[in-house]
Short mmCIF file of C-alpha atoms in Angstrom, two decimals:
data_model
loop_
_atom_site.label_atom_id
_atom_site.label_comp_id
_atom_site.label_asym_id
_atom_site.label_seq_id
_atom_site.Cartn_x
_atom_site.Cartn_y
_atom_site.Cartn_z
CA MET A 16 85.76 3.67 19.06
CA ARG A 17 88.21 6.22 17.68
CA SER A 18 88.37 9.81 18.88
CA THR A 19 86.98 12.28 16.39
CA ARG A 20 89.66 14.80 17.31
CA THR A 21 92.93 12.94 17.40
CA ARG A 22 93.47 11.90 13.80
CA SER A 23 96.54 13.63 12.42
CA LEU A 24 96.58 15.47 9.11
CA ARG A 25 98.37 13.39 6.46
CA THR A 26 100.13 15.61 3.95
CA GLY A 27 97.49 18.15 3.82
CA LEU A 28 94.84 15.72 5.01
CA SER A 29 91.53 16.92 6.13
CA LEU A 30 88.05 16.06 5.70
CA ALA A 31 85.24 18.01 4.57
CA ALA A 32 82.66 18.78 2.20
CA LEU A 33 82.97 22.39 1.73
CA VAL A 34 82.79 23.09 -1.81
CA SER A 35 82.70 25.27 -4.63
CA GLY A 36 81.81 21.89 -5.97
CA LEU A 37 81.55 18.97 -3.57
CA ALA A 38 81.43 15.69 -5.43
CA LEU A 39 80.77 12.37 -3.75
CA LEU A 40 82.05 9.61 -5.97
CA PHE A 41 79.91 6.48 -5.78
CA THR A 42 82.16 3.46 -5.58
CA ALA A 43 79.25 1.05 -5.62
CA PRO A 44 75.52 1.56 -5.95
CA ALA A 45 73.84 0.17 -2.90
CA ALA A 46 70.13 0.66 -3.40
CA HIS A 47 70.19 -2.94 -4.54
CA ALA A 48 66.88 -4.19 -3.30
CA ALA A 49 65.60 -4.01 -6.87
CA ASP A 50 68.59 -5.93 -8.24
CA THR A 51 68.23 -9.67 -8.76
CA PRO A 52 69.50 -11.45 -5.61
CA LEU A 53 72.75 -13.36 -5.92
CA ARG A 54 70.99 -16.62 -5.12
CA ASP A 55 68.69 -16.18 -8.13
CA LEU A 56 71.52 -15.12 -10.44
CA GLY A 57 73.45 -18.19 -9.36
CA ALA A 58 70.49 -20.51 -9.83
CA ALA A 59 70.09 -19.27 -13.39
CA LYS A 60 73.68 -20.41 -14.02
CA GLY A 61 73.28 -23.70 -12.20
CA LYS A 62 75.29 -22.47 -9.21
CA VAL A 63 74.40 -22.19 -5.53
CA VAL A 64 75.69 -18.93 -4.05
CA GLY A 65 76.19 -19.18 -0.31
CA THR A 66 77.65 -17.52 2.76
CA ALA A 67 79.06 -18.55 6.10
CA VAL A 68 76.98 -17.20 8.97
CA THR A 69 76.96 -16.71 12.71
CA GLY A 70 73.73 -18.08 14.11
CA SER A 71 73.23 -15.46 16.82
CA LYS A 72 73.25 -12.71 14.20
CA LEU A 73 70.49 -14.12 12.00
CA THR A 74 68.06 -11.34 12.83
CA GLY A 75 67.48 -7.79 11.60
CA THR A 76 69.44 -6.58 8.59
CA TYR A 77 72.00 -9.39 8.86
CA GLY A 78 69.26 -12.01 8.74
CA ASP A 79 67.39 -10.21 5.98
CA ILE A 80 70.45 -10.16 3.71
CA ALA A 81 71.48 -13.72 4.57
CA GLY A 82 68.01 -14.98 3.73
CA ALA A 83 67.41 -12.93 0.60
CA GLN A 84 70.77 -12.99 -1.13
CA PHE A 85 72.12 -16.52 -0.58
CA GLY A 86 70.99 -19.99 -1.53
CA SER A 87 73.08 -21.87 1.01
CA LEU A 88 74.44 -21.29 4.50
CA THR A 89 77.61 -22.64 6.08
CA PRO A 90 77.88 -22.49 9.86
CA GLY A 91 81.09 -20.56 10.46
CA ASN A 92 81.85 -22.31 13.75
CA ALA A 93 78.64 -23.91 15.02
CA MET A 94 79.23 -27.43 13.67
CA LYS A 95 82.91 -27.79 14.55
CA TRP A 96 83.76 -30.46 17.11
CA GLY A 97 84.74 -27.97 19.81
CA SER A 98 81.37 -26.27 19.46
CA VAL A 99 79.08 -29.29 19.43
CA GLU A 100 80.84 -31.45 22.05
CA PRO A 101 82.81 -29.13 24.36
CA THR A 102 82.89 -31.82 27.05
CA GLN A 103 83.04 -35.51 26.27
CA GLY A 104 79.48 -36.73 25.89
CA GLY A 105 78.10 -33.24 26.53
CA PHE A 106 76.56 -31.81 23.38
CA ASN A 107 75.46 -28.31 22.40
CA TRP A 108 73.52 -28.15 19.15
CA THR A 109 71.83 -24.81 19.78
CA GLU A 110 73.52 -22.63 17.18
CA ALA A 111 73.80 -25.40 14.60
CA ASP A 112 70.08 -26.14 14.95
CA GLN A 113 69.31 -22.41 14.67
CA ILE A 114 71.17 -22.13 11.37
CA VAL A 115 69.54 -25.24 9.94
CA ALA A 116 66.10 -23.97 10.94
CA PHE A 117 66.78 -20.57 9.39
CA ALA A 118 67.90 -22.20 6.15
CA GLN A 119 64.81 -24.38 6.00
CA ALA A 120 62.58 -21.34 6.59
CA HIS A 121 64.29 -19.49 3.72
CA GLY A 122 64.49 -22.30 1.18
CA GLN A 123 68.26 -22.65 1.51
CA GLN A 124 70.71 -25.51 1.50
CA VAL A 125 73.17 -26.05 4.35
CA ARG A 126 76.84 -26.93 3.92
CA GLY A 127 78.04 -28.79 7.00
CA HIS A 128 81.44 -27.61 8.22
CA THR A 129 83.49 -29.47 9.34
CA LEU A 130 83.72 -33.04 10.70
CA VAL A 131 87.46 -33.81 10.83
CA TRP A 132 89.99 -31.02 11.37
CA HIS A 133 93.19 -30.41 13.26
CA SER A 134 91.85 -27.17 14.78
CA GLN A 135 88.96 -26.07 17.02
CA ASN A 136 88.71 -29.45 18.67
CA PRO A 137 87.67 -29.71 22.32
CA SER A 138 90.46 -29.77 24.88
CA TRP A 139 89.34 -33.13 26.24
CA LEU A 140 90.07 -34.60 22.80
CA THR A 141 93.35 -32.85 22.03
CA ASN A 142 94.78 -33.33 25.54
CA GLY A 143 93.83 -36.99 25.81
CA SER A 144 96.16 -39.96 25.46
CA TRP A 145 94.43 -42.22 22.98
CA THR A 146 95.30 -45.50 21.38
CA SER A 147 94.63 -45.90 17.67
CA ALA A 148 91.60 -48.03 18.46
CA GLN A 149 90.22 -45.37 20.80
CA LEU A 150 90.80 -42.62 18.25
CA THR A 151 89.00 -44.68 15.63
CA THR A 152 86.01 -45.12 17.91
CA LEU A 153 85.94 -41.44 18.88
CA LEU A 154 86.09 -40.27 15.28
CA GLN A 155 83.50 -42.73 14.01
CA ASN A 156 81.12 -41.90 16.84
CA HIS A 157 81.54 -38.16 16.25
CA ILE A 158 80.81 -38.41 12.53
CA THR A 159 77.91 -40.82 13.03
CA THR A 160 76.36 -38.64 15.74
CA GLU A 161 76.65 -35.30 13.94
CA VAL A 162 75.87 -36.39 10.42
CA GLY A 163 73.08 -38.61 11.71
CA ARG A 164 71.51 -35.75 13.65
CA TYR A 165 71.14 -33.70 10.47
CA GLN A 166 70.41 -36.53 8.05
CA GLY A 167 68.36 -35.19 5.17
CA LYS A 168 68.96 -31.56 6.20
CA ILE A 169 72.54 -31.04 5.00
CA ALA A 170 73.26 -30.86 1.26
CA ALA A 171 77.02 -31.30 1.56
CA TRP A 172 79.61 -31.89 4.28
CA ASP A 173 83.20 -30.73 4.46
CA VAL A 174 84.12 -34.12 5.89
CA VAL A 175 87.89 -33.65 6.06
CA ASN A 176 89.36 -30.16 6.35
CA GLU A 177 92.94 -29.11 5.53
CA PRO A 178 94.75 -32.46 5.40
CA PHE A 179 97.84 -31.20 3.53
CA ASN A 180 100.95 -29.11 4.08
CA GLU A 181 101.97 -26.54 1.49
CA ASP A 182 104.43 -28.96 -0.14
CA GLY A 183 101.75 -31.61 -0.60
CA THR A 184 102.76 -33.85 2.29
CA TYR A 185 100.19 -34.87 4.87
CA ARG A 186 99.74 -32.45 7.74
CA SER A 187 100.87 -33.78 11.12
CA THR A 188 97.64 -33.95 13.13
CA LEU A 189 96.00 -35.98 15.85
CA TRP A 190 94.29 -37.99 13.12
CA TYR A 191 97.17 -38.54 10.73
CA ASN A 192 99.65 -39.31 13.48
CA GLY A 193 97.27 -41.68 15.25
CA LEU A 194 95.49 -43.35 12.36
CA GLY A 195 97.58 -42.81 9.24
CA ALA A 196 96.38 -41.42 5.91
CA ASP A 197 93.40 -43.77 5.81
CA TYR A 198 91.62 -41.66 8.43
CA ILE A 199 90.38 -39.71 5.39
CA ALA A 200 88.89 -42.71 3.61
CA ASN A 201 87.35 -43.97 6.85
CA ALA A 202 85.80 -40.58 7.66
CA LEU A 203 84.19 -40.41 4.22
CA THR A 204 82.88 -43.95 4.53
CA TRP A 205 81.35 -43.30 7.96
CA ALA A 206 79.78 -40.05 6.74
CA ARG A 207 78.19 -41.84 3.79
CA ALA A 208 76.72 -44.46 6.10
CA ALA A 209 75.26 -41.75 8.36
CA ASP A 210 73.61 -39.83 5.51
CA PRO A 211 73.67 -41.51 2.08
CA ALA A 212 72.19 -38.43 0.38
CA ALA A 213 74.70 -35.80 1.54
CA ARG A 214 77.51 -34.81 -0.82
CA LEU A 215 80.92 -35.46 0.76
CA TYR A 216 83.87 -33.09 0.31
CA ILE A 217 87.52 -32.69 1.19
CA ASN A 218 88.25 -29.01 1.80
CA ASP A 219 91.57 -27.11 1.88
CA TYR A 220 93.19 -23.70 1.39
CA ASN A 221 95.94 -22.61 -1.02
CA VAL A 222 94.69 -25.25 -3.44
CA GLU A 223 92.92 -22.79 -5.75
CA GLY A 224 95.60 -22.82 -8.44
CA VAL A 225 97.71 -25.65 -9.81
CA ASN A 226 100.52 -26.19 -7.30
CA ALA A 227 102.10 -28.90 -5.15
CA LYS A 228 99.33 -28.79 -2.55
CA SER A 229 96.45 -28.90 -5.03
CA THR A 230 98.18 -31.69 -6.95
CA ALA A 231 98.44 -33.72 -3.73
CA LEU A 232 94.70 -33.18 -3.23
CA TYR A 233 94.07 -34.16 -6.86
CA ASN A 234 96.07 -37.38 -6.45
CA LEU A 235 94.24 -38.22 -3.22
CA VAL A 236 90.83 -37.76 -4.80
CA ARG A 237 91.82 -39.84 -7.80
CA SER A 238 93.08 -42.59 -5.50
CA LEU A 239 89.92 -42.52 -3.38
CA LYS A 240 87.75 -42.79 -6.49
CA GLU A 241 89.81 -45.71 -7.77
CA ARG A 242 89.37 -47.46 -4.40
CA GLY A 243 85.63 -46.91 -4.37
CA VAL A 244 85.73 -44.60 -1.35
CA PRO A 245 82.74 -42.22 -1.35
CA ILE A 246 84.00 -38.78 -2.40
CA ASP A 247 81.71 -36.35 -4.19
CA GLY A 248 83.59 -33.09 -4.28
CA VAL A 249 86.53 -30.90 -3.40
CA GLY A 250 86.32 -27.55 -1.66
CA LEU A 251 88.70 -24.77 -2.62
CA GLN A 252 88.59 -22.37 0.31
CA ALA A 253 89.84 -19.30 -1.59
CA HIS A 254 91.02 -17.09 1.25
CA LEU A 255 92.79 -14.79 -1.21
CA VAL A 256 94.89 -11.64 -1.13
CA LEU A 257 93.96 -8.65 -3.27
CA GLY A 258 95.30 -8.94 -6.80
CA GLN A 259 96.45 -12.54 -6.33
CA VAL A 260 93.73 -14.67 -7.89
CA PRO A 261 95.66 -17.66 -9.30
CA SER A 262 95.88 -17.58 -13.08
CA THR A 263 95.33 -21.36 -13.12
CA LEU A 264 92.12 -21.27 -11.05
CA GLN A 265 89.76 -22.32 -13.85
CA GLN A 266 92.22 -24.92 -15.11
CA ASN A 267 92.45 -26.36 -11.61
CA ILE A 268 88.67 -26.46 -11.16
CA GLN A 269 88.38 -28.23 -14.50
CA ARG A 270 90.95 -30.90 -13.69
CA PHE A 271 89.09 -31.86 -10.53
CA ALA A 272 85.81 -31.87 -12.45
CA ASP A 273 87.41 -34.20 -14.97
CA LEU A 274 87.95 -36.71 -12.14
CA GLY A 275 84.17 -36.93 -11.87
CA VAL A 276 83.69 -34.87 -8.70
CA ASP A 277 82.01 -31.56 -8.00
CA VAL A 278 83.95 -28.47 -7.03
CA ALA A 279 82.91 -25.75 -4.61
CA ILE A 280 84.50 -22.42 -3.76
CA THR A 281 83.82 -22.81 -0.06
CA GLU A 282 85.28 -19.89 1.93
CA LEU A 283 85.88 -17.02 -0.46
CA ASP A 284 87.17 -13.73 0.88
CA ILE A 285 89.72 -11.32 -0.57
CA ARG A 286 91.65 -9.26 1.94
CA MET A 287 93.43 -5.98 1.37
CA ALA A 288 95.79 -3.69 3.25
CA LEU A 289 93.91 -1.15 5.35
CA PRO A 290 92.74 1.51 5.04
CA ALA A 291 90.82 0.46 1.95
CA ASP A 292 90.75 3.00 -0.86
CA SER A 293 88.81 3.25 -4.09
CA ALA A 294 91.57 1.60 -6.14
CA GLU A 295 91.68 -1.39 -3.81
CA LEU A 296 87.91 -1.74 -3.84
CA ALA A 297 87.94 -1.68 -7.65
CA GLN A 298 90.62 -4.39 -7.71
CA GLN A 299 88.62 -6.42 -5.21
CA LYS A 300 85.59 -6.21 -7.48
CA ALA A 301 87.70 -7.50 -10.37
CA ASP A 302 89.04 -10.33 -8.22
CA TYR A 303 85.62 -11.44 -6.99
CA LYS A 304 84.38 -11.29 -10.56
CA ALA A 305 87.31 -13.41 -11.78
CA VAL A 306 86.78 -16.11 -9.15
CA THR A 307 83.05 -16.24 -9.85
CA ALA A 308 83.64 -16.36 -13.61
CA ALA A 309 86.03 -19.28 -13.21
CA CYS A 310 83.33 -21.20 -11.36
CA VAL A 311 80.68 -20.25 -13.90
CA ALA A 312 82.91 -21.56 -16.70
CA VAL A 313 83.02 -25.12 -15.32
CA ALA A 314 79.74 -27.01 -15.15
CA ARG A 315 80.76 -29.08 -12.12
CA CYS A 316 81.64 -26.02 -10.05
CA VAL A 317 78.38 -26.12 -8.17
CA ASN A 318 78.72 -23.74 -5.22
CA LEU A 319 80.37 -20.38 -4.53
CA THR A 320 80.33 -19.49 -0.81
CA VAL A 321 81.74 -16.31 0.71
CA TRP A 322 83.20 -16.64 4.18
CA GLY A 323 80.92 -14.12 5.82
CA PHE A 324 79.16 -11.58 3.65
CA THR A 325 79.84 -8.50 5.78
CA ASP A 326 83.11 -7.06 7.04
CA SER A 327 81.64 -6.92 10.55
CA ASP A 328 81.44 -10.72 10.60
CA SER A 329 84.82 -11.51 9.05
CA TRP A 330 87.68 -13.42 10.64
CA VAL A 331 90.30 -11.57 8.57
CA ASP A 332 90.97 -8.44 10.66
CA SER A 333 91.82 -10.38 13.81
CA THR A 334 93.85 -13.02 11.98
CA PHE A 335 95.84 -10.82 9.57
CA PRO A 336 96.70 -7.55 11.36
CA GLY A 337 96.60 -4.58 8.99
CA TYR A 338 94.35 -6.40 6.53
CA GLY A 339 90.59 -6.55 6.20
CA ALA A 340 87.62 -5.31 4.14
CA ALA A 341 87.56 -8.82 2.69
CA THR A 342 83.86 -9.48 2.08
CA PRO A 343 81.22 -8.26 -0.42
CA TYR A 344 79.43 -6.03 2.11
CA ASP A 345 80.89 -3.39 4.39
CA ALA A 346 80.42 -3.38 8.15
CA ASN A 347 77.16 -1.45 7.84
CA TYR A 348 75.64 -3.94 5.37
CA ALA A 349 76.06 -1.79 2.29
CA PRO A 350 77.21 -3.80 -0.76
CA LYS A 351 80.73 -3.00 -1.89
CA PRO A 352 81.97 -3.10 -5.48
CA ALA A 353 82.84 -6.75 -4.82
CA TYR A 354 79.14 -7.58 -4.53
CA TYR A 355 78.62 -6.29 -8.05
CA GLY A 356 81.65 -8.21 -9.28
CA ILE A 357 79.92 -11.43 -8.23
CA ALA A 358 76.62 -10.30 -9.69
CA GLU A 359 78.12 -9.32 -13.02
CA ALA A 360 79.99 -12.61 -13.38
CA LEU A 361 76.66 -14.38 -12.83
CA GLY A 362 75.05 -12.35 -15.61
CA GLY A 363 73.44 -9.70 -13.44
CA THR A 364 73.30 -5.98 -14.03
CA THR A 365 73.66 -3.19 -11.50
CA THR A 366 71.23 -0.39 -10.86
CA PRO A 367 72.86 3.03 -10.54
CA PRO A 368 71.73 5.09 -7.56
CA PRO A 369 69.15 7.79 -8.27
CA ALA A 370 70.55 11.24 -9.05
CA GLY A 371 70.65 13.38 -5.96
CA ALA A 372 70.07 10.46 -3.62
CA CYS A 373 73.14 11.38 -1.53
CA THR A 374 73.81 14.98 -0.53
CA ALA A 375 76.28 16.90 1.63
CA ALA A 376 75.45 19.71 4.07
CA TYR A 377 78.18 22.12 5.21
CA SER A 378 78.21 24.27 8.31
CA VAL A 379 80.69 26.33 10.34
CA GLY A 380 80.63 25.20 13.94
CA SER A 381 82.81 27.99 15.30
CA GLN A 382 85.05 30.73 13.94
CA TRP A 383 87.80 32.96 15.34
CA ASN A 384 90.10 35.61 13.92
CA THR A 385 92.51 33.21 12.18
CA GLY A 386 90.57 30.00 11.79
CA PHE A 387 87.36 28.05 11.97
CA THR A 388 85.89 24.59 12.49
CA GLY A 389 83.83 23.15 9.67
CA ASN A 390 81.46 20.22 9.70
CA VAL A 391 80.03 18.18 6.84
CA THR A 392 77.21 15.66 6.94
CA ILE A 393 76.67 13.27 4.04
CA SER A 394 73.14 11.86 3.89
CA CYS A 395 71.52 9.31 1.58
CA SER A 396 67.89 8.65 0.76
CA GLY A 397 67.08 6.13 -1.96
CA ALA A 398 70.66 4.92 -2.30
CA ALA A 399 73.66 4.06 -0.15
CA LEU A 400 77.43 4.39 -0.33
CA SER A 401 80.07 1.83 0.59
CA SER A 402 82.85 4.41 0.26
CA TRP A 403 83.02 8.05 -0.69
CA ARG A 404 85.28 10.87 -1.84
CA ALA A 405 84.56 14.54 -1.36
CA THR A 406 86.20 17.27 -3.41
CA TRP A 407 85.80 21.02 -3.23
CA THR A 408 87.47 24.31 -4.03
CA PHE A 409 88.03 26.95 -1.38
CA GLY A 410 86.94 30.41 -2.52
CA ALA A 411 89.14 32.68 -0.34
CA GLY A 412 92.44 30.97 0.31
CA GLN A 413 91.33 28.82 3.23
CA GLN A 414 93.76 26.05 4.21
CA ILE A 415 92.94 22.81 6.00
CA THR A 416 95.10 22.35 9.11
CA GLN A 417 93.51 19.32 10.76
CA ALA A 418 90.75 16.85 9.98
CA TRP A 419 89.00 13.98 11.69
CA ASN A 420 86.96 11.06 10.39
CA ALA A 421 88.47 11.32 6.89
CA GLY A 422 91.69 11.74 4.99
CA CYS A 423 92.16 14.70 2.64
CA THR A 424 94.78 16.25 0.46
CA GLN A 425 94.86 19.90 -0.59
CA SER A 426 96.51 21.22 -3.72
CA GLY A 427 96.13 24.98 -4.04
CA ALA A 428 92.47 25.70 -3.45
CA VAL A 429 91.32 22.18 -4.33
CA VAL A 430 90.71 19.69 -1.53
CA SER A 431 90.01 15.99 -1.98
CA CYS A 432 88.79 13.90 0.95
CA VAL A 433 88.12 10.18 1.31
CA ASN A 434 86.37 8.26 4.05
CA ALA A 435 88.25 6.67 6.92
CA THR A 436 88.32 2.87 7.21
CA TYR A 437 85.42 2.90 9.65
CA ASN A 438 82.92 5.33 8.08
CA GLY A 439 82.83 4.65 4.36
CA SER A 440 79.34 3.25 4.55
CA VAL A 441 76.38 5.62 4.31
CA PRO A 442 73.25 3.45 4.45
CA ASP A 443 70.03 4.33 2.71
CA GLY A 444 68.27 6.67 5.13
CA GLY A 445 71.46 7.25 7.11
CA SER A 446 74.30 9.74 7.29
CA VAL A 447 77.90 10.21 8.36
CA SER A 448 79.60 13.38 9.55
CA PHE A 449 83.16 14.60 9.66
CA GLY A 450 84.91 17.77 10.67
CA PHE A 451 88.02 19.85 10.13
CA ASN A 452 89.91 22.91 11.26
CA ALA A 453 91.08 25.43 8.69
CA SER A 454 92.73 28.83 8.55
CA TRP A 455 91.26 31.91 6.87
CA SER A 456 92.12 35.55 6.43
CA GLY A 457 89.83 38.36 5.41
CA SER A 458 86.78 36.34 4.51
CA ASN A 459 85.37 32.87 4.86
CA PRO A 460 82.67 32.44 2.23
CA VAL A 461 80.42 29.44 2.45
CA PRO A 462 80.94 27.34 -0.66
CA THR A 463 78.25 25.93 -2.87
CA VAL A 464 77.83 22.24 -2.12
CA THR A 465 76.94 19.79 -4.83
CA VAL A 466 76.90 16.01 -4.85
CA SER A 467 77.28 13.83 -7.91
#
């Protein structure tokens, strides 16, 4: 929680919605209940649009959006080895079962994630001293147990996750070091035996464009196919940075498809430097649209999954300090421009918010001989905002001296204010408030407030 009174004024910064004309600029329409859900737009294009989820959150608004908007769910952590078998022989399937049950109740697929990885393994496994034979038995038993438990309930498994270094060499892991490169082929074979109907994937990051790492993955998949090892698809994680969608993304998807395997965008998010501003959000929309369009363009790109649909459930902020706002929805569940980028690439249209749906109310909280404190409340009914900008013109030479809960610049009499990183969302039926101190001399007329 940030103090509402300790934010410093940045070059004339302030916040307010005093106005000779206060204009709230809609970055993204958010009264989107009437818009076609992403899952239906995707289905019309032959694509499954999914999201990673946290099982404990699948209630209320989070659950409503997860169920309505997406055609597949990926457990963010619930099916990783460290989650399901924290002690050797001691299993915890609670959250994984919860996600599978939710998906079944909402007519959704489940993408299992992940069976073999170098990370998030239980300490008893990583700290053990195992022979190759013991490791083989442990890995086979793990795959057989987990895949077998959900046989017929999982559409696709990320069987092997992140096997490569950036230069295309094999990553040094418990599995590679103990079993050699064939741990991958064996894992796929065991997964097929445990559930013959599930689609089996190898999943990695920084393999979205054509580069050394993606070429290593390409050569592995080609080799596995030639050897008759069961491999049905490749997952391109797509944890991207704003403005850095690889120019060879579609070409790369196509070359994997040409090997005779499916392709999935498995963990899409696009992070930006904070605080997010309207230009960054517009670029993010373009980036999400470009990634989705690349998938739409290739018939065998079958799934597009975002790694958490709301910024409040994203891993990015804690992993990349100073970066965030990476998902299609803000922390208050209002769709950002990125949501509409996905929708538009899938052939959807957006519904503009009703005129006058969001308004601003201005009041003077206190006033003294040289200054005053102003307050502004922005309220929405019938629409929502994922970010906002307020502009106004002072009528009697007032000057902003301090503001909280927004950032503003003043040029002459004209003030322009944008939301802070934490209060850009104004949900339908909700409101946000901000305040400021300003100087005045002689008179302090109340401005006319308008919202557009």
